[in-house]
GROMACS .gro file of C-alpha atoms in nm:
model
  503
    1MET     CA    1   8.441  -1.291  -2.854
    2LYS     CA    2   8.584  -1.001  -2.771
    3VAL     CA    3   8.305  -0.694  -2.880
    4ILE     CA    4   8.277  -0.517  -3.142
    5ALA     CA    5   8.208  -0.175  -3.215
    6GLN     CA    6   7.958   0.003  -3.414
    7TYR     CA    7   8.044   0.242  -3.643
    8LEU     CA    8   7.725   0.405  -3.742
    9ASN     CA    9   7.754   0.586  -4.179
   10LEU     CA   10   7.542   0.899  -4.265
   11PRO     CA   11   7.545   1.011  -4.573
   12PHE     CA   12   7.735   1.276  -4.681
   13VAL     CA   13   7.468   1.567  -4.926
   14THR     CA   14   7.651   1.740  -5.187
   15THR     CA   15   7.639   2.088  -5.372
   16GLN     CA   16   7.887   2.177  -5.635
   17HIS     CA   17   8.042   2.428  -5.773
   18ASN     CA   18   8.275   2.515  -6.102
   19ASN     CA   19   8.625   2.501  -6.142
   20VAL     CA   20   8.661   2.847  -6.078
   21SER     CA   21   8.832   3.029  -5.789
   22LYS     CA   22   8.578   3.304  -5.630
   23THR     CA   23   8.511   3.463  -5.320
   24VAL     CA   24   8.160   3.303  -5.150
   25LYS     CA   25   8.065   3.568  -4.957
   26TYR     CA   26   7.785   3.439  -4.621
   27PRO     CA   27   7.545   3.627  -4.452
   28ASN     CA   28   7.655   3.642  -4.087
   29LEU     CA   29   7.618   3.267  -3.908
   30LEU     CA   30   7.646   3.128  -3.654
   31PRO     CA   31   7.921   2.906  -3.515
   32LEU     CA   32   7.830   2.506  -3.469
   33SER     CA   33   7.924   2.339  -3.216
   34HIS     CA   34   7.876   1.990  -3.352
   35ASP     CA   35   7.929   1.807  -3.688
   36THR     CA   36   7.667   1.856  -3.892
   37VAL     CA   37   7.716   1.750  -4.192
   38SER     CA   38   7.932   1.272  -4.226
   39PHE     CA   39   8.146   1.253  -4.448
   40SER     CA   40   8.169   0.850  -4.453
   41ALA     CA   41   8.399   0.592  -4.579
   42SER     CA   42   8.112   0.385  -4.630
   43ALA     CA   43   8.083   0.281  -5.013
   44GLN     CA   44   7.652   0.341  -4.918
   45MET     CA   45   7.406   0.390  -5.168
   46ASN     CA   46   7.306   0.724  -5.065
   47SER     CA   47   7.141   1.037  -5.321
   48THR     CA   48   7.542   1.103  -5.380
   49ALA     CA   49   7.603   0.751  -5.475
   50ARG     CA   50   7.337   0.725  -5.683
   51LYS     CA   51   7.350   1.072  -5.849
   52ASN     CA   52   7.721   0.935  -5.997
   53MET     CA   53   7.573   0.637  -6.099
   54PRO     CA   54   7.632   0.604  -6.478
   55ASN     CA   55   7.335   0.480  -6.694
   56ALA     CA   56   7.193   0.156  -6.769
   57SER     CA   57   7.289   0.167  -7.140
   58LEU     CA   58   7.583   0.225  -7.065
   59CYS     CA   59   7.697  -0.061  -6.809
   60ARG     CA   60   7.489  -0.317  -7.089
   61GLN     CA   61   7.711  -0.159  -7.331
   62ILE     CA   62   8.017  -0.155  -7.092
   63TYR     CA   63   7.953  -0.537  -7.029
   64GLU     CA   64   7.883  -0.647  -7.371
   65ASN     CA   65   8.215  -0.510  -7.488
   66ALA     CA   66   8.394  -0.726  -7.182
   67GLU     CA   67   8.341  -1.061  -7.299
   68PRO     CA   68   8.656  -1.062  -7.522
   69ALA     CA   69   8.890  -0.976  -7.138
   70LYS     CA   70   8.661  -1.226  -6.964
   71PHE     CA   71   8.706  -1.497  -7.219
   72TYR     CA   72   9.085  -1.457  -7.230
   73MET     CA   73   9.051  -1.461  -6.818
   74ASP     CA   74   8.936  -1.756  -6.941
   75MET     CA   75   9.191  -1.905  -7.109
   76VAL     CA   76   9.484  -1.823  -6.882
   77LEU     CA   77   9.259  -2.029  -6.588
   78LYS     CA   78   9.224  -2.307  -6.813
   79LYS     CA   79   9.606  -2.308  -6.914
   80TYR     CA   80   9.739  -2.242  -6.523
   81ILE     CA   81   9.488  -2.413  -6.286
   82GLY     CA   82   9.273  -2.644  -6.515
   83PRO     CA   83   9.521  -2.898  -6.458
   84LEU     CA   84   9.482  -2.824  -6.047
   85SER     CA   85   9.162  -2.829  -6.135
   86GLN     CA   86   9.166  -3.211  -6.205
   87GLU     CA   87   9.362  -3.300  -5.937
   88GLU     CA   88   9.124  -3.497  -5.599
   89VAL     CA   89   9.251  -3.536  -5.296
   90GLY     CA   90   9.180  -3.835  -5.085
   91SER     CA   91   9.123  -4.179  -5.147
   92GLY     CA   92   8.736  -4.397  -5.106
   93LYS     CA   93   8.386  -4.165  -5.019
   94TYR     CA   94   8.582  -3.942  -4.918
   95LYS     CA   95   8.801  -3.855  -5.253
   96SER     CA   96   8.760  -3.492  -5.430
   97LYS     CA   97   8.906  -3.241  -5.684
   98TYR     CA   98   9.104  -2.959  -5.431
   99LEU     CA   99   8.948  -2.703  -5.605
  100GLU     CA  100   8.712  -2.561  -5.865
  101TYR     CA  101   8.760  -2.234  -6.080
  102VAL     CA  102   8.449  -2.012  -6.268
  103SER     CA  103   8.483  -1.715  -6.453
  104ARG     CA  104   8.223  -1.443  -6.521
  105ARG     CA  105   8.098  -1.058  -6.606
  106LYS     CA  106   7.975  -0.822  -6.352
  107THR     CA  107   7.603  -0.726  -6.386
  108PRO     CA  108   7.483  -0.416  -6.560
  109ASN     CA  109   7.341  -0.254  -6.274
  110SER     CA  110   7.595  -0.438  -6.022
  111ILE     CA  111   7.826  -0.238  -6.240
  112MET     CA  112   7.606   0.048  -6.239
  113GLU     CA  113   7.606   0.100  -5.843
  114LYS     CA  114   7.999  -0.031  -5.795
  115VAL     CA  115   8.071   0.285  -5.938
  116GLY     CA  116   7.795   0.475  -5.817
  117SER     CA  117   7.911   0.365  -5.460
  118LYS     CA  118   8.293   0.344  -5.474
  119PHE     CA  119   8.265   0.709  -5.646
  120ASN     CA  120   8.099   0.814  -5.304
  121LYS     CA  121   8.383   0.627  -5.093
  122ILE     CA  122   8.622   0.807  -5.286
  123THR     CA  123   8.511   1.146  -5.269
  124THR     CA  124   8.382   1.144  -4.921
  125SER     CA  125   8.720   1.021  -4.797
  126ASN     CA  126   8.890   1.282  -4.920
  127ASP     CA  127   8.643   1.525  -4.813
  128LYS     CA  128   8.671   1.434  -4.488
  129ALA     CA  129   9.067   1.400  -4.488
  130PHE     CA  130   9.142   1.746  -4.606
  131THR     CA  131   8.840   1.897  -4.388
  132LYS     CA  132   9.085   1.715  -4.053
  133ASP     CA  133   9.334   1.832  -4.219
  134VAL     CA  134   9.305   2.235  -4.247
  135SER     CA  135   9.095   2.218  -3.932
  136LYS     CA  136   9.371   2.076  -3.783
  137MET     CA  137   9.623   2.369  -3.993
  138ILE     CA  138   9.347   2.649  -3.891
  139VAL     CA  139   9.428   2.627  -3.514
  140GLU     CA  140   9.769   2.595  -3.527
  141ASN     CA  141   9.792   2.905  -3.771
  142PHE     CA  142   9.573   3.142  -3.584
  143LYS     CA  143   9.336   3.264  -3.300
  144LEU     CA  144   9.000   3.144  -3.203
  145GLN     CA  145   8.764   3.389  -3.103
  146LYS     CA  146   8.634   3.363  -2.727
  147GLY     CA  147   8.436   3.100  -2.657
  148ALA     CA  148   8.506   2.892  -3.027
  149ASN     CA  149   8.647   2.561  -3.017
  150LYS     CA  150   8.793   2.377  -3.277
  151ASN     CA  151   8.529   2.140  -3.330
  152MET     CA  152   8.317   2.472  -3.466
  153VAL     CA  153   8.652   2.573  -3.711
  154TYR     CA  154   8.604   2.159  -3.852
  155SER     CA  155   8.193   2.225  -3.911
  156LEU     CA  156   8.302   2.509  -4.045
  157VAL     CA  157   8.566   2.387  -4.297
  158MET     CA  158   8.332   2.102  -4.383
  159ARG     CA  159   8.093   2.347  -4.489
  160ALA     CA  160   8.255   2.509  -4.668
  161VAL     CA  161   8.394   2.227  -4.854
  162SER     CA  162   8.036   2.079  -4.917
  163ASP     CA  163   7.958   2.453  -5.038
  164SER     CA  164   8.213   2.434  -5.331
  165GLN     CA  165   8.083   2.182  -5.487
  166PHE     CA  166   7.760   2.325  -5.681
  167THR     CA  167   7.792   2.093  -6.063
  168CYS     CA  168   8.082   1.886  -5.983
  169LYS     CA  169   8.352   1.749  -5.723
  170TYR     CA  170   8.729   1.829  -5.752
  171PRO     CA  171   9.019   1.647  -5.545
  172PRO     CA  172   8.991   1.869  -5.219
  173HIS     CA  173   9.388   1.882  -5.198
  174ILE     CA  174   9.512   1.959  -5.553
  175ASN     CA  175   9.207   2.242  -5.600
  176ALA     CA  176   9.344   2.333  -5.237
  177ASP     CA  177   9.274   2.723  -5.378
  178ILE     CA  178   8.935   2.709  -5.452
  179TYR     CA  179   8.853   2.490  -5.140
  180LEU     CA  180   9.031   2.768  -4.929
  181THR     CA  181   8.876   3.029  -5.118
  182ALA     CA  182   8.531   2.936  -4.956
  183VAL     CA  183   8.700   2.823  -4.658
  184ARG     CA  184   8.865   3.195  -4.551
  185SER     CA  185   8.504   3.363  -4.657
  186LEU     CA  186   8.315   3.093  -4.464
  187LEU     CA  187   8.546   3.191  -4.136
  188GLU     CA  188   8.594   3.509  -4.217
  189ALA     CA  189   8.193   3.571  -4.176
  190SER     CA  190   8.100   3.352  -3.842
  191ASN     CA  191   8.353   3.560  -3.644
  192VAL     CA  192   8.510   3.157  -3.473
  193ILE     CA  193   8.822   3.256  -3.607
  194ASP     CA  194   9.033   3.673  -3.459
  195PHE     CA  195   9.141   3.769  -3.741
  196SER     CA  196   9.210   4.120  -3.594
  197ALA     CA  197   9.429   3.993  -3.481
  198ASN     CA  198   9.651   3.936  -3.793
  199SER     CA  199   9.719   4.179  -4.065
  200PRO     CA  200   9.559   4.135  -4.389
  201GLU     CA  201   9.925   4.007  -4.545
  202GLU     CA  202  10.009   3.719  -4.335
  203ILE     CA  203   9.675   3.612  -4.289
  204ASP     CA  204   9.710   3.548  -4.737
  205ASP     CA  205  10.065   3.462  -4.617
  206LYS     CA  206   9.979   3.174  -4.313
  207PHE     CA  207   9.684   3.063  -4.623
  208ASN     CA  208   9.939   3.055  -4.861
  209ALA     CA  209  10.120   2.838  -4.666
  210ILE     CA  210   9.827   2.571  -4.574
  211LYS     CA  211   9.799   2.553  -4.965
  212GLU     CA  212  10.144   2.420  -5.021
  213LYS     CA  213  10.176   2.220  -4.715
  214ILE     CA  214   9.767   2.109  -4.867
  215SER     CA  215   9.827   2.044  -5.176
  216ILE     CA  216  10.097   1.800  -5.110
  217LEU     CA  217   9.855   1.539  -4.864
  218PRO     CA  218   9.635   1.401  -5.131
  219PRO     CA  219   9.449   1.029  -5.085
  220ASN     CA  220   9.345   0.849  -5.360
  221ALA     CA  221   9.558   1.024  -5.536
  222GLU     CA  222   9.542   0.715  -5.793
  223HIS     CA  223   9.154   0.808  -5.843
  224ASN     CA  224   9.274   1.168  -5.993
  225ASP     CA  225   9.319   1.225  -6.350
  226LYS     CA  226   9.551   1.517  -6.267
  227LYS     CA  227   9.262   1.770  -6.145
  228LYS     CA  228   8.983   1.629  -6.218
  229TYR     CA  229   8.852   1.259  -6.078
  230PHE     CA  230   8.763   1.048  -6.310
  231ASN     CA  231   8.439   1.095  -6.453
  232PRO     CA  232   8.202   0.816  -6.291
  233LEU     CA  233   7.960   0.847  -6.618
  234THR     CA  234   8.187   0.770  -6.880
  235VAL     CA  235   8.322   0.478  -7.038
  236GLU     CA  236   8.723   0.576  -6.894
  237GLY     CA  237   8.559   0.628  -6.554
  238VAL     CA  238   8.334   0.307  -6.557
  239LYS     CA  239   8.637   0.110  -6.599
  240HIS     CA  240   8.835   0.297  -6.349
  241TYR     CA  241   8.562   0.258  -6.117
  242ALA     CA  242   8.493  -0.044  -6.171
  243ASN     CA  243   8.751  -0.197  -6.190
  244ASP     CA  244   8.576  -0.606  -6.102
  245ILE     CA  245   8.384  -0.586  -6.413
  246CYS     CA  246   8.533  -0.931  -6.514
  247GLN     CA  247   8.531  -1.187  -6.189
  248SER     CA  248   8.740  -1.547  -6.141
  249ARG     CA  249   8.662  -1.743  -5.842
  250ILE     CA  250   8.965  -1.968  -5.758
  251ILE     CA  251   8.746  -2.205  -5.472
  252MET     CA  252   8.934  -2.386  -5.288
  253LEU     CA  253   8.806  -2.726  -5.176
  254LYS     CA  254   9.049  -2.793  -4.978
  255PRO     CA  255   9.170  -2.523  -4.900
  256GLN     CA  256   9.480  -2.538  -4.666
  257LYS     CA  257   9.788  -2.365  -4.698
  258GLU     CA  258   9.984  -2.581  -4.901
  259TYR     CA  259   9.737  -2.619  -5.172
  260THR     CA  260   9.644  -2.254  -5.233
  261ALA     CA  261  10.046  -2.215  -5.206
  262ARG     CA  262  10.068  -2.484  -5.542
  263VAL     CA  263   9.780  -2.171  -5.686
  264LEU     CA  264   9.970  -1.901  -5.608
  265SER     CA  265  10.264  -2.090  -5.805
  266ALA     CA  266  10.073  -2.110  -6.093
  267LEU     CA  267   9.948  -1.776  -6.112
  268GLU     CA  268  10.314  -1.651  -6.099
  269GLU     CA  269  10.413  -1.904  -6.363
  270ALA     CA  270  10.185  -1.668  -6.581
  271ALA     CA  271  10.293  -1.413  -6.491
  272LYS     CA  272  10.629  -1.466  -6.557
  273ASN     CA  273  10.499  -1.615  -6.945
  274GLY     CA  274  10.326  -1.319  -7.019
  275ASP     CA  275   9.957  -1.467  -6.983
  276LEU     CA  276   9.916  -1.246  -6.681
  277LYS     CA  277   9.987  -0.866  -6.553
  278ILE     CA  278   9.882  -0.865  -6.205
  279LEU     CA  279   9.882  -0.573  -6.086
  280SER     CA  280   9.801  -0.601  -5.705
  281ILE     CA  281   9.777  -0.875  -5.450
  282GLU     CA  282   9.492  -0.825  -5.117
  283ASN     CA  283   9.541  -1.061  -4.863
  284ASN     CA  284   9.212  -1.010  -4.646
  285LEU     CA  285   9.205  -1.148  -4.310
  286PRO     CA  286   9.000  -1.074  -3.973
  287ASP     CA  287   9.105  -0.782  -3.700
  288GLU     CA  288   9.323  -0.879  -3.417
  289GLU     CA  289   9.070  -0.795  -3.175
  290LYS     CA  290   8.702  -1.017  -3.362
  291ILE     CA  291   8.879  -1.287  -3.321
  292PRO     CA  292   8.782  -1.580  -3.052
  293ASP     CA  293   9.047  -1.604  -2.720
  294GLY     CA  294   9.262  -1.821  -2.789
  295LYS     CA  295   9.318  -1.779  -3.164
  296GLN     CA  296   9.543  -1.542  -3.395
  297ILE     CA  297   9.588  -1.402  -3.767
  298SER     CA  298   9.782  -1.684  -3.909
  299ASP     CA  299   9.533  -1.932  -3.806
  300TYR     CA  300   9.223  -1.760  -4.046
  301GLU     CA  301   9.495  -1.730  -4.339
  302TYR     CA  302   9.429  -1.939  -4.650
  303VAL     CA  303   9.833  -1.966  -4.715
  304ASP     CA  304  10.165  -1.835  -4.516
  305GLU     CA  305  10.220  -1.419  -4.559
  306ALA     CA  306  10.520  -1.509  -4.688
  307VAL     CA  307  10.403  -1.664  -5.000
  308LEU     CA  308  10.174  -1.312  -5.080
  309ARG     CA  309  10.465  -1.131  -5.006
  310LYS     CA  310  10.727  -1.371  -5.248
  311LEU     CA  311  10.472  -1.361  -5.530
  312ALA     CA  312  10.402  -0.940  -5.510
  313LYS     CA  313  10.813  -0.860  -5.515
  314SER     CA  314  10.823  -1.135  -5.831
  315VAL     CA  315  10.538  -1.039  -6.050
  316ASN     CA  316  10.613  -0.670  -5.900
  317ALA     CA  317  10.288  -0.588  -5.785
  318GLU     CA  318  10.201  -0.395  -5.487
  319TYR     CA  319  10.105  -0.616  -5.151
  320GLN     CA  320   9.799  -0.512  -4.940
  321LYS     CA  321   9.674  -0.651  -4.596
  322ASN     CA  322   9.355  -0.616  -4.506
  323PHE     CA  323   9.157  -0.605  -4.166
  324SER     CA  324   8.812  -0.737  -4.248
  325LYS     CA  325   8.547  -0.551  -4.152
  326SER     CA  326   8.240  -0.798  -4.226
  327GLY     CA  327   8.352  -1.143  -4.136
  328TYR     CA  328   8.496  -1.201  -4.539
  329LEU     CA  329   8.831  -1.427  -4.568
  330GLY     CA  330   8.986  -1.419  -4.941
  331ILE     CA  331   9.249  -1.320  -5.155
  332HIS     CA  332   9.186  -1.082  -5.418
  333ILE     CA  333   9.470  -0.994  -5.738
  334ASN     CA  334   9.425  -0.763  -5.934
  335ILE     CA  335   9.496  -0.823  -6.313
  336ASP     CA  336   9.513  -0.606  -6.647
  337LEU     CA  337   9.302  -0.729  -6.903
  338SER     CA  338   9.454  -0.499  -7.147
  339ASN     CA  339   9.560  -0.640  -7.517
  340SER     CA  340   9.708  -0.520  -7.822
  341LEU     CA  341   9.464  -0.753  -7.994
  342PHE     CA  342   9.162  -0.537  -7.838
  343PRO     CA  343   8.978  -0.260  -8.101
  344PRO     CA  344   8.935   0.040  -7.816
  345GLU     CA  345   8.594  -0.002  -7.747
  346PHE     CA  346   8.640  -0.340  -7.583
  347ASP     CA  347   9.041  -0.288  -7.467
  348GLY     CA  348   9.111  -0.107  -7.129
  349TYR     CA  349   8.907  -0.376  -6.852
  350THR     CA  350   9.107  -0.491  -6.553
  351GLY     CA  351   8.986  -0.824  -6.367
  352GLU     CA  352   8.992  -0.976  -5.997
  353ILE     CA  353   9.081  -1.300  -5.939
  354GLN     CA  354   9.007  -1.454  -5.606
  355ILE     CA  355   9.102  -1.725  -5.399
  356ILE     CA  356   8.826  -1.894  -5.111
  357GLY     CA  357   8.698  -2.168  -4.895
  358ASN     CA  358   8.396  -2.320  -5.035
  359ASP     CA  359   8.244  -2.278  -4.687
  360VAL     CA  360   8.338  -1.922  -4.680
  361LEU     CA  361   8.162  -1.868  -5.041
  362GLU     CA  362   7.844  -2.030  -4.906
  363LEU     CA  363   7.816  -1.787  -4.641
  364LYS     CA  364   7.929  -1.509  -4.885
  365GLU     CA  365   7.693  -1.558  -5.138
  366VAL     CA  366   7.344  -1.514  -4.817
  367GLU     CA  367   7.613  -1.222  -4.630
  368ASP     CA  368   7.653  -1.030  -4.987
  369LEU     CA  369   7.229  -0.991  -5.040
  370CYS     CA  370   7.213  -0.843  -4.638
  371TYR     CA  371   7.489  -0.599  -4.718
  372LYS     CA  372   7.383  -0.459  -4.987
  373ILE     CA  373   6.976  -0.469  -4.839
  374LYS     CA  374   7.121  -0.267  -4.561
  375ASP     CA  375   7.353  -0.045  -4.774
  376ASN     CA  376   7.020   0.021  -4.952
  377LYS     CA  377   7.128  -0.071  -5.266
  378ASP     CA  378   6.821  -0.182  -5.508
  379VAL     CA  379   6.738  -0.567  -5.469
  380VAL     CA  380   6.412  -0.559  -5.565
  381THR     CA  381   6.379  -0.501  -5.868
  382ARG     CA  382   6.601  -0.807  -5.857
  383GLY     CA  383   6.338  -1.069  -5.689
  384TYR     CA  384   6.482  -0.974  -5.401
  385ASN     CA  385   6.212  -0.801  -5.257
  386ASN     CA  386   6.024  -1.116  -4.992
  387PHE     CA  387   6.426  -1.164  -4.887
  388LYS     CA  388   6.439  -0.837  -4.840
  389ASP     CA  389   6.070  -0.747  -4.644
  390TYR     CA  390   6.212  -1.055  -4.417
  391LEU     CA  391   6.532  -0.943  -4.347
  392LEU     CA  392   6.411  -0.544  -4.260
  393LYS     CA  393   6.136  -0.697  -4.090
  394TYR     CA  394   6.336  -0.844  -3.796
  395LEU     CA  395   6.672  -0.628  -3.902
  396THR     CA  396   6.634  -0.310  -3.554
  397PRO     CA  397   6.871  -0.095  -3.566
  398GLN     CA  398   6.882  -0.154  -3.207
  399ASN     CA  399   7.002  -0.494  -3.272
  400ARG     CA  400   7.202  -0.487  -3.599
  401GLN     CA  401   7.510  -0.423  -3.425
  402ALA     CA  402   7.431  -0.779  -3.279
  403PHE     CA  403   7.402  -0.912  -3.643
  404ASP     CA  404   7.770  -0.770  -3.747
  405ASP     CA  405   7.898  -0.996  -3.474
  406TYR     CA  406   7.678  -1.304  -3.557
  407THR     CA  407   7.791  -1.222  -3.939
  408TYR     CA  408   8.148  -1.194  -3.779
  409ALA     CA  409   8.177  -1.485  -3.565
  410LEU     CA  410   7.991  -1.719  -3.844
  411TYR     CA  411   8.273  -1.646  -4.088
  412LEU     CA  412   8.559  -1.716  -3.940
  413SER     CA  413   8.304  -2.027  -3.828
  414GLN     CA  414   8.309  -2.133  -4.174
  415ARG     CA  415   8.710  -2.054  -4.261
  416GLU     CA  416   8.784  -2.343  -3.944
  417LEU     CA  417   8.529  -2.576  -4.074
  418LYS     CA  418   8.799  -2.877  -4.197
  419PRO     CA  419   8.760  -3.027  -4.577
  420HIS     CA  420   8.435  -3.196  -4.629
  421ILE     CA  421   8.171  -3.326  -4.903
  422GLY     CA  422   7.870  -3.070  -5.016
  423ARG     CA  423   7.651  -2.841  -4.881
  424CYS     CA  424   7.728  -2.716  -4.431
  425GLN     CA  425   7.509  -2.603  -4.246
  426PHE     CA  426   7.602  -2.281  -4.078
  427LYS     CA  427   7.652  -2.258  -3.709
  428SER     CA  428   7.308  -2.129  -3.562
  429ILE     CA  429   7.308  -1.790  -3.330
  430ASP     CA  430   7.295  -1.950  -3.017
  431LYS     CA  431   7.580  -2.172  -3.070
  432PHE     CA  432   7.734  -1.768  -3.051
  433GLY     CA  433   7.575  -1.735  -2.748
  434PHE     CA  434   7.354  -1.436  -2.820
  435THR     CA  435   7.011  -1.511  -2.660
  436ARG     CA  436   6.698  -1.354  -2.872
  437GLU     CA  437   6.683  -1.049  -2.643
  438GLN     CA  438   6.988  -0.951  -2.874
  439LEU     CA  439   6.912  -1.056  -3.125
  440PRO     CA  440   6.611  -1.233  -3.323
  441TYR     CA  441   6.641  -1.654  -3.417
  442GLU     CA  442   6.480  -1.544  -3.758
  443LEU     CA  443   6.790  -1.409  -3.912
  444ASP     CA  444   6.957  -1.701  -3.820
  445TYR     CA  445   7.112  -1.708  -4.133
  446ASN     CA  446   7.055  -2.076  -4.227
  447ILE     CA  447   6.705  -1.944  -4.264
  448LEU     CA  448   6.808  -1.660  -4.439
  449ARG     CA  449   6.993  -1.884  -4.727
  450SER     CA  450   6.673  -2.058  -4.757
  451ILE     CA  451   6.492  -1.776  -4.832
  452LYS     CA  452   6.722  -1.697  -5.064
  453GLU     CA  453   6.736  -1.977  -5.262
  454ALA     CA  454   6.369  -1.970  -5.321
  455SER     CA  455   6.404  -1.650  -5.453
  456ASP     CA  456   6.696  -1.722  -5.707
  457ILE     CA  457   6.478  -2.059  -5.818
  458SER     CA  458   6.251  -1.763  -5.967
  459ILE     CA  459   6.489  -1.499  -6.043
  460LYS     CA  460   6.623  -1.768  -6.278
  461LYS     CA  461   6.275  -1.826  -6.418
  462GLU     CA  462   6.184  -1.507  -6.468
  463GLU     CA  463   6.554  -1.421  -6.655
  464ALA     CA  464   6.450  -1.737  -6.894
  465LYS     CA  465   6.104  -1.594  -6.971
  466ALA     CA  466   6.255  -1.229  -6.985
  467ALA     CA  467   6.515  -1.338  -7.235
  468ALA     CA  468   6.309  -1.498  -7.479
  469GLU     CA  469   6.066  -1.234  -7.471
  470ASP     CA  470   6.371  -0.994  -7.580
  471GLU     CA  471   6.457  -1.274  -7.905
  472GLU     CA  472   6.132  -1.244  -7.969
  473LYS     CA  473   6.143  -0.837  -7.998
  474LEU     CA  474   6.439  -0.843  -8.182
  475LYS     CA  475   6.306  -1.098  -8.488
  476LYS     CA  476   6.017  -0.757  -8.466
  477ASP     CA  477   6.312  -0.508  -8.546
  478PRO     CA  478   6.559  -0.602  -8.826
  479HIS     CA  479   6.741  -0.283  -8.712
  480LYS     CA  480   6.872  -0.431  -8.380
  481THR     CA  481   6.889  -0.748  -8.488
  482LYS     CA  482   7.156  -0.639  -8.762
  483SER     CA  483   7.350  -0.421  -8.468
  484MET     CA  484   7.371  -0.763  -8.262
  485ILE     CA  485   7.494  -0.989  -8.523
  486GLU     CA  486   7.769  -0.741  -8.635
  487LYS     CA  487   7.876  -0.686  -8.264
  488GLN     CA  488   7.866  -1.051  -8.198
  489HIS     CA  489   8.073  -1.158  -8.485
  490ARG     CA  490   8.352  -0.865  -8.382
  491ILE     CA  491   8.338  -0.988  -8.109
  492SER     CA  492   8.423  -1.359  -8.214
  493ASN     CA  493   8.682  -1.223  -8.426
  494ILE     CA  494   8.898  -1.118  -8.197
  495ILE     CA  495   8.809  -1.401  -8.004
  496GLY     CA  496   8.932  -1.635  -8.323
  497GLN     CA  497   9.326  -1.430  -8.284
  498LEU     CA  498   9.282  -1.470  -7.864
  499LYS     CA  499   9.265  -1.908  -7.872
  500TYR     CA  500   9.543  -1.807  -8.225
  501ALA     CA  501   9.754  -1.605  -8.106
  502PHE     CA  502   9.785  -1.825  -7.669
  503ASP     CA  503   9.767  -2.140  -7.848
   0.00000   0.00000   0.00000
């Protein structure tokens, strides 16, 4: 197994600013010799991400209102994937279906975390790109003071970006005038740039030129509403950033390429018939640097890439090839679930159809929980406190990279398994060549899975108990009961119209 590089993601701490361009005067500052804030593209749940999470009530409302969109997704899959799910392959005791499918809505808690983490990922990525671009242009256009260097310029630009965001975040590239005012003021106060080498008019011209160049380079532009980000605390913002509230999985029990090609052909038919609006197709593949010697990326594909590119072209959708950071392998098809039959509050949802091998999914169910814990997401309130305590007892900063390497290798191993019936046994840590000193065998995914499944049983019991208690509370609150009945009646009417129109 080739060496996997380690990436350290530190949280990006922001302050905020009104959307007003003004000069900010700084006291005398010593130039910084290194970066003091880390802009990370990680979706890690730091304090900034939590601040941009919508409230629980809003997420509950959006979850409930997604029921018609999820139902429509179910109808499409039943019509086009349903017949394939009834087919069987093999013979005798080896006879089995080659796929299953299931749909669900992302829970309100998951919606809340998804919005906060995705918004944080996008904004910090934009800030980092802006800082890099502006720093480079400053160094190219101005003379540095004696003893100063480009790292000092980068650090000061970074600080100016942070200090320019006091009440809300704005995309820096297309709002360059706001940010460059702060950048210029801080550079003047820090004595890193020798501005005496230029006249005031020349300095103005150079900063205007930088603004013109930088304003046409905005990354993640699809997440901007004119010159603002979509507000993550509103219905529109939640639906935009949590673009997979409605999710379907097509689980390949026989994940050979020819079977996946049949699934894609069925989805293409749905799109051509106007029953499915495909926006984009993502092909999650292993990083070439992380696959075992003697193997190649095509060994892990669910289908030949040419088939996916052909589908994308056929339905006028974007095709994107992603190199997996965790080792997870799957095809994600992003779809538009808006419908003319939906009243406004039930409309505007997008969804995701995942195509994934059963053995990869078995690992993903456990690895997802490990990821959430490593990413500081709240799993304790969901009943996984025992799992979290166990994982963090053995997972340390010193062995985290080894654990990530093990996870990646195990994902690839799961994809290589031949079709089989029943539950698989994960390949253990020692089989990948890790010693106990490198990675405690207590972190074996077979052990982690058993702990998670024990928690799953307890959680289901608690959920059933909570549902019963909620029902009793509703009986004692006629107003809430009436409101819920009315809403469910509206949803039932919409679903009835969908059935009629779809048939």
